[in-house]
Amino acid sequence: MEISGTLSELAGAYKAVPNEWLLLGHCLLVSSWYRSFKDRYLLCYWIGLFAAFGGGIVSSLLLQDPVSAPIALFHSNYLGIVWTVCWWLMNYCPKDLVASAHGLLPVRLVTKICLNILRAGLIASRVDLSVYKYPGVIAAPLVIGTIAGSGGKFLQDGIQLACGSLHGPTEVTAPGFASRTGFAGTLAYYTSVHVLEVLKPAQGLALITTVFIVHGVLADVLRKPLDWTHPLAVITHAVANIPMPALQPAPKQAAAKGPKAKQSAQSVTHSSTDVKKDR
């Protein structure tokens, strides 16, 4: 009961923060992630937009319910205006005044808290709607909730891959912190609120919001990633006997033997020589 009371108080505190301020902090933080692309303004704009709102967009498309889960960017002008203003201020404000101010730890912590409150809220709302629309189907809330919490990373990776600026594997091929925390938050909320029913929706939301906020603050203060999901992923993969994607060695072709292999190697050498001559 004491824990439930604490969670209820936290839920009230989180809900008291105006959504306009949450959106402002969220947009400022995400737009600061892509300043390296500011020389290509459209790429900088769109990759940031999809990183900021990709989870909501993809989950809305999956739910196919424009009334209960509209695509926020098309639901009103407010979101698009706020994002555009924040993006410009963070990347093109004269003398980098906004970026410099956001570089201060207290300011950055505030914007990170805003992001985590909105992220947790989106996960919880999508899980609730999925349970309502698809009663008894476990996959619906787990998949849609996870995508809501990490879909922006999927879209961001796609854009960077197309532009040749992605370093490392995509989130789809090697799930990382974004996907794992999205799934963990979804699973915790769905299990505690809809399966075991030990928490009310507001309390379950307060639980995952608090976890996200505490991690974000500690990671920034200590300047370390503090990926608490990695040990869990290692254990899960070990139990399931499934190799961790990032640890899988690149497949090696077996060395061919015999006269045919020698003939093939000579053919490749000649072909390479011809190509160099053509150049």
CSV table of C-alpha atoms in Angstrom, one decimal:
chain,number,residue,atom,x,y,z
A,1,MET,CA,0.0,0.0,0.0
A,2,GLU,CA,2.9,2.4,0.8
A,3,ILE,CA,4.4,1.8,-2.6
A,4,SER,CA,1.0,2.3,-4.3
A,5,GLY,CA,0.6,5.6,-2.4
A,6,THR,CA,4.0,6.8,-3.5
A,7,LEU,CA,3.3,5.9,-7.1
A,8,SER,CA,0.0,7.7,-7.0
A,9,GLU,CA,1.8,10.8,-5.7
A,10,LEU,CA,4.4,10.6,-8.4
A,11,ALA,CA,1.6,10.1,-11.0
A,12,GLY,CA,0.0,13.3,-9.8
A,13,ALA,CA,3.3,15.2,-10.0
A,14,TYR,CA,4.1,14.0,-13.5
A,15,LYS,CA,0.5,14.9,-14.7
A,16,ALA,CA,0.8,18.4,-13.2
A,17,VAL,CA,3.5,19.3,-15.7
A,18,PRO,CA,1.9,21.1,-18.6
A,19,ASN,CA,2.1,19.1,-21.8
A,20,GLU,CA,3.3,22.2,-23.7
A,21,TRP,CA,6.4,22.4,-21.5
A,22,LEU,CA,7.0,18.7,-21.9
A,23,LEU,CA,6.8,19.0,-25.7
A,24,LEU,CA,9.2,21.9,-25.7
A,25,GLY,CA,11.8,20.1,-23.7
A,26,HIS,CA,11.4,17.0,-25.8
A,27,CYS,CA,11.9,18.8,-29.0
A,28,LEU,CA,14.9,20.7,-27.8
A,29,LEU,CA,16.6,17.6,-26.6
A,30,VAL,CA,16.0,15.5,-29.8
A,31,SER,CA,17.0,18.4,-32.1
A,32,SER,CA,20.3,18.6,-30.3
A,33,TRP,CA,21.2,15.0,-31.3
A,34,TYR,CA,21.6,15.8,-35.0
A,35,ARG,CA,23.6,19.0,-35.1
A,36,SER,CA,26.3,17.2,-37.1
A,37,PHE,CA,23.8,17.2,-40.0
A,38,LYS,CA,23.1,21.0,-39.8
A,39,ASP,CA,25.0,21.6,-43.1
A,40,ARG,CA,22.2,19.5,-44.8
A,41,TYR,CA,19.2,21.2,-43.3
A,42,LEU,CA,16.5,18.9,-44.7
A,43,LEU,CA,18.2,15.8,-43.5
A,44,CYS,CA,18.8,17.4,-40.1
A,45,TYR,CA,15.1,18.4,-40.0
A,46,TRP,CA,13.5,15.1,-41.0
A,47,ILE,CA,15.8,12.7,-39.2
A,48,GLY,CA,15.2,14.7,-36.0
A,49,LEU,CA,11.4,14.8,-36.6
A,50,PHE,CA,11.2,11.0,-37.1
A,51,ALA,CA,13.5,10.4,-34.1
A,52,ALA,CA,11.2,12.6,-32.0
A,53,PHE,CA,7.9,11.3,-33.1
A,54,GLY,CA,8.5,8.1,-35.0
A,55,GLY,CA,7.3,5.8,-32.2
A,56,GLY,CA,3.9,7.6,-32.2
A,57,ILE,CA,3.6,7.7,-36.0
A,58,VAL,CA,4.4,4.0,-36.5
A,59,SER,CA,2.2,2.8,-33.6
A,60,SER,CA,-0.7,5.0,-34.9
A,61,LEU,CA,-0.4,3.4,-38.3
A,62,LEU,CA,-0.5,0.0,-36.7
A,63,LEU,CA,-3.5,0.7,-34.5
A,64,GLN,CA,-5.4,2.3,-37.5
A,65,ASP,CA,-7.6,4.4,-35.1
A,66,PRO,CA,-7.3,8.1,-36.1
A,67,VAL,CA,-9.8,9.1,-33.4
A,68,SER,CA,-8.1,7.4,-30.3
A,69,ALA,CA,-4.5,7.3,-31.7
A,70,PRO,CA,-4.1,10.0,-34.4
A,71,ILE,CA,-0.8,10.8,-36.0
A,72,ALA,CA,0.1,13.8,-33.8
A,73,LEU,CA,1.8,15.7,-36.6
A,74,PHE,CA,-1.4,15.8,-38.6
A,75,HIS,CA,-3.7,16.2,-35.6
A,76,SER,CA,-2.9,19.8,-35.0
A,77,ASN,CA,-0.6,22.6,-36.1
A,78,TYR,CA,0.9,23.0,-32.6
A,79,LEU,CA,3.3,20.0,-32.7
A,80,GLY,CA,4.8,20.9,-36.1
A,81,ILE,CA,5.3,24.5,-35.1
A,82,VAL,CA,6.9,23.7,-31.8
A,83,TRP,CA,9.2,21.1,-33.4
A,84,THR,CA,10.3,23.5,-36.2
A,85,VAL,CA,11.0,26.4,-33.9
A,86,CYS,CA,13.0,24.2,-31.5
A,87,TRP,CA,14.9,22.6,-34.4
A,88,TRP,CA,15.8,26.1,-35.7
A,89,LEU,CA,16.8,27.4,-32.3
A,90,MET,CA,19.0,24.4,-31.5
A,91,ASN,CA,20.8,24.3,-34.9
A,92,TYR,CA,20.7,27.8,-36.4
A,93,CYS,CA,20.3,30.3,-33.6
A,94,PRO,CA,22.9,33.1,-34.0
A,95,LYS,CA,26.1,32.4,-32.0
A,96,ASP,CA,24.6,29.0,-31.0
A,97,LEU,CA,23.0,30.6,-27.9
A,98,VAL,CA,20.4,28.0,-27.4
A,99,ALA,CA,22.7,25.0,-28.1
A,100,SER,CA,25.2,26.5,-25.6
A,101,ALA,CA,22.5,27.0,-23.0
A,102,HIS,CA,21.3,23.4,-23.5
A,103,GLY,CA,24.8,22.1,-23.0
A,104,LEU,CA,24.6,23.1,-19.4
A,105,LEU,CA,23.8,20.1,-17.2
A,106,PRO,CA,20.8,21.4,-15.4
A,107,VAL,CA,19.1,22.5,-18.6
A,108,ARG,CA,19.9,19.2,-20.3
A,109,LEU,CA,18.5,17.2,-17.4
A,110,VAL,CA,15.2,19.1,-17.5
A,111,THR,CA,14.8,18.4,-21.3
A,112,LYS,CA,15.7,14.7,-20.7
A,113,ILE,CA,13.1,14.5,-18.0
A,114,CYS,CA,10.5,15.9,-20.4
A,115,LEU,CA,11.4,13.4,-23.0
A,116,ASN,CA,11.1,10.4,-20.6
A,117,ILE,CA,7.7,11.6,-19.3
A,118,LEU,CA,6.4,11.8,-22.8
A,119,ARG,CA,8.0,8.5,-23.8
A,120,ALA,CA,6.5,6.6,-20.9
A,121,GLY,CA,3.1,8.2,-21.4
A,122,LEU,CA,3.1,7.1,-25.1
A,123,ILE,CA,4.0,3.5,-24.2
A,124,ALA,CA,1.2,3.3,-21.5
A,125,SER,CA,-1.5,4.9,-23.8
A,126,ARG,CA,-0.6,2.6,-26.7
A,127,VAL,CA,-0.7,-0.5,-24.4
A,128,ASP,CA,-4.1,0.6,-23.0
A,129,LEU,CA,-5.5,1.1,-26.4
A,130,SER,CA,-4.1,-2.2,-27.7
A,131,VAL,CA,-5.6,-4.1,-24.8
A,132,TYR,CA,-9.0,-2.5,-25.5
A,133,LYS,CA,-8.9,-3.0,-29.3
A,134,TYR,CA,-7.4,-6.6,-29.2
A,135,PRO,CA,-8.7,-8.2,-26.0
A,136,GLY,CA,-6.9,-11.4,-25.1
A,137,VAL,CA,-4.1,-10.9,-27.7
A,138,ILE,CA,-0.8,-10.7,-25.9
A,139,ALA,CA,1.3,-9.7,-29.0
A,140,ALA,CA,-0.7,-6.5,-29.7
A,141,PRO,CA,0.2,-4.5,-26.5
A,142,LEU,CA,3.7,-5.9,-26.4
A,143,VAL,CA,4.6,-5.1,-30.0
A,144,ILE,CA,2.8,-1.8,-30.3
A,145,GLY,CA,4.0,-0.6,-26.9
A,146,THR,CA,7.6,-1.4,-27.8
A,147,ILE,CA,7.4,0.3,-31.1
A,148,ALA,CA,5.8,3.4,-29.4
A,149,GLY,CA,8.8,3.5,-27.1
A,150,SER,CA,11.5,2.9,-29.7
A,151,GLY,CA,10.0,3.4,-33.2
A,152,GLY,CA,11.9,6.7,-33.7
A,153,LYS,CA,15.2,4.8,-33.6
A,154,PHE,CA,14.0,2.5,-36.4
A,155,LEU,CA,13.1,5.4,-38.7
A,156,GLN,CA,16.3,7.3,-37.8
A,157,ASP,CA,18.4,4.3,-38.7
A,158,GLY,CA,16.6,3.9,-42.0
A,159,ILE,CA,17.3,7.5,-43.0
A,160,GLN,CA,21.0,7.3,-41.9
A,161,LEU,CA,21.4,4.0,-43.7
A,162,ALA,CA,20.0,5.5,-46.9
A,163,CYS,CA,22.4,8.5,-46.5
A,164,GLY,CA,25.4,6.4,-45.7
A,165,SER,CA,25.9,8.0,-42.4
A,166,LEU,CA,25.0,5.0,-40.2
A,167,HIS,CA,27.9,3.6,-38.1
A,168,GLY,CA,27.2,0.2,-36.8
A,169,PRO,CA,24.2,-2.1,-37.1
A,170,THR,CA,20.6,-0.9,-37.3
A,171,GLU,CA,18.2,-1.3,-34.4
A,172,VAL,CA,16.2,-3.8,-36.4
A,173,THR,CA,19.1,-6.2,-36.9
A,174,ALA,CA,20.7,-5.7,-33.5
A,175,PRO,CA,18.3,-4.4,-30.9
A,176,GLY,CA,20.0,-1.9,-28.5
A,177,PHE,CA,19.1,0.2,-25.6
A,178,ALA,CA,16.1,2.0,-27.3
A,179,SER,CA,14.3,-1.3,-28.2
A,180,ARG,CA,15.2,-3.0,-24.9
A,181,THR,CA,14.0,-0.2,-22.7
A,182,GLY,CA,10.9,0.2,-24.8
A,183,PHE,CA,10.1,-3.5,-24.4
A,184,ALA,CA,11.0,-3.5,-20.7
A,185,GLY,CA,8.7,-0.5,-20.0
A,186,THR,CA,5.9,-2.1,-22.1
A,187,LEU,CA,6.2,-5.4,-20.4
A,188,ALA,CA,6.3,-3.9,-16.9
A,189,TYR,CA,3.3,-1.7,-17.5
A,190,TYR,CA,1.3,-4.4,-19.3
A,191,THR,CA,2.0,-7.0,-16.6
A,192,SER,CA,1.4,-4.9,-13.6
A,193,VAL,CA,-1.7,-3.1,-14.8
A,194,HIS,CA,-3.5,-5.5,-17.2
A,195,VAL,CA,-2.3,-9.0,-16.3
A,196,LEU,CA,-1.6,-9.1,-12.6
A,197,GLU,CA,-3.7,-5.9,-11.9
A,198,VAL,CA,-1.6,-5.0,-8.9
A,199,LEU,CA,-1.3,-1.4,-10.1
A,200,LYS,CA,-3.8,1.1,-11.4
A,201,PRO,CA,-3.0,2.6,-14.9
A,202,ALA,CA,-1.7,5.9,-13.3
A,203,GLN,CA,0.5,4.0,-10.9
A,204,GLY,CA,1.9,1.7,-13.6
A,205,LEU,CA,2.7,4.8,-15.7
A,206,ALA,CA,4.4,6.5,-12.7
A,207,LEU,CA,6.5,3.3,-12.2
A,208,ILE,CA,8.0,3.2,-15.7
A,209,THR,CA,8.3,7.0,-15.9
A,210,THR,CA,10.3,7.0,-12.7
A,211,VAL,CA,12.6,4.3,-14.0
A,212,PHE,CA,13.2,6.1,-17.3
A,213,ILE,CA,13.8,9.5,-15.5
A,214,VAL,CA,16.2,8.0,-12.9
A,215,HIS,CA,18.3,6.3,-15.6
A,216,GLY,CA,18.4,9.4,-17.8
A,217,VAL,CA,19.5,11.7,-14.9
A,218,LEU,CA,22.1,9.3,-13.6
A,219,ALA,CA,23.5,8.6,-17.1
A,220,ASP,CA,23.9,12.3,-17.8
A,221,VAL,CA,25.4,13.2,-14.4
A,222,LEU,CA,27.9,10.3,-14.4
A,223,ARG,CA,28.5,10.6,-18.1
A,224,LYS,CA,28.1,6.9,-18.6
A,225,PRO,CA,25.5,5.0,-20.6
A,226,LEU,CA,24.5,2.8,-17.6
A,227,ASP,CA,22.7,0.3,-19.9
A,228,TRP,CA,20.9,-1.8,-17.3
A,229,THR,CA,19.2,-3.8,-20.1
A,230,HIS,CA,22.4,-5.3,-21.5
A,231,PRO,CA,23.0,-7.8,-18.7
A,232,LEU,CA,19.4,-8.9,-18.9
A,233,ALA,CA,19.7,-9.3,-22.7
A,234,VAL,CA,22.9,-11.4,-22.2
A,235,ILE,CA,21.2,-13.7,-19.7
A,236,THR,CA,18.1,-14.0,-22.0
A,237,HIS,CA,20.1,-14.9,-25.0
A,238,ALA,CA,22.2,-17.4,-23.1
A,239,VAL,CA,19.2,-19.2,-21.7
A,240,ALA,CA,17.5,-19.2,-25.1
A,241,ASN,CA,20.8,-20.3,-26.8
A,242,ILE,CA,20.5,-17.5,-29.3
A,243,PRO,CA,23.7,-15.5,-30.1
A,244,MET,CA,23.7,-11.8,-29.3
A,245,PRO,CA,23.4,-10.0,-32.7
A,246,ALA,CA,26.3,-7.6,-32.0
A,247,LEU,CA,28.5,-10.5,-31.0
A,248,GLN,CA,27.9,-12.7,-34.0
A,249,PRO,CA,31.1,-13.0,-36.1
A,250,ALA,CA,30.8,-12.2,-39.8
A,251,PRO,CA,30.2,-15.3,-41.9
A,252,LYS,CA,33.4,-16.6,-43.5
A,253,GLN,CA,33.5,-18.5,-46.7
A,254,ALA,CA,35.3,-21.7,-46.6
A,255,ALA,CA,38.5,-21.7,-48.6
A,256,ALA,CA,38.1,-23.7,-51.8
A,257,LYS,CA,40.6,-26.3,-52.7
A,258,GLY,CA,41.7,-28.1,-55.9
A,259,PRO,CA,42.3,-27.1,-59.5
A,260,LYS,CA,38.9,-25.5,-59.9
A,261,ALA,CA,39.6,-23.1,-57.0
A,262,LYS,CA,43.0,-22.1,-58.6
A,263,GLN,CA,41.3,-21.5,-61.9
A,264,SER,CA,38.6,-19.4,-60.2
A,265,ALA,CA,41.2,-17.3,-58.4
A,266,GLN,CA,43.1,-16.7,-61.7
A,267,SER,CA,39.8,-15.6,-63.3
A,268,VAL,CA,39.1,-13.1,-60.5
A,269,THR,CA,42.7,-11.8,-60.8
A,270,HIS,CA,42.4,-11.2,-64.5
A,271,SER,CA,39.0,-9.6,-64.1
A,272,SER,CA,40.4,-7.2,-61.5
A,273,THR,CA,43.3,-6.3,-63.8
A,274,ASP,CA,40.9,-5.6,-66.6
A,275,VAL,CA,38.8,-3.3,-64.4
A,276,LYS,CA,41.9,-1.3,-63.3
A,277,LYS,CA,42.9,-0.9,-67.0
A,278,ASP,CA,39.4,0.4,-67.8
A,279,ARG,CA,39.7,3.0,-65.0
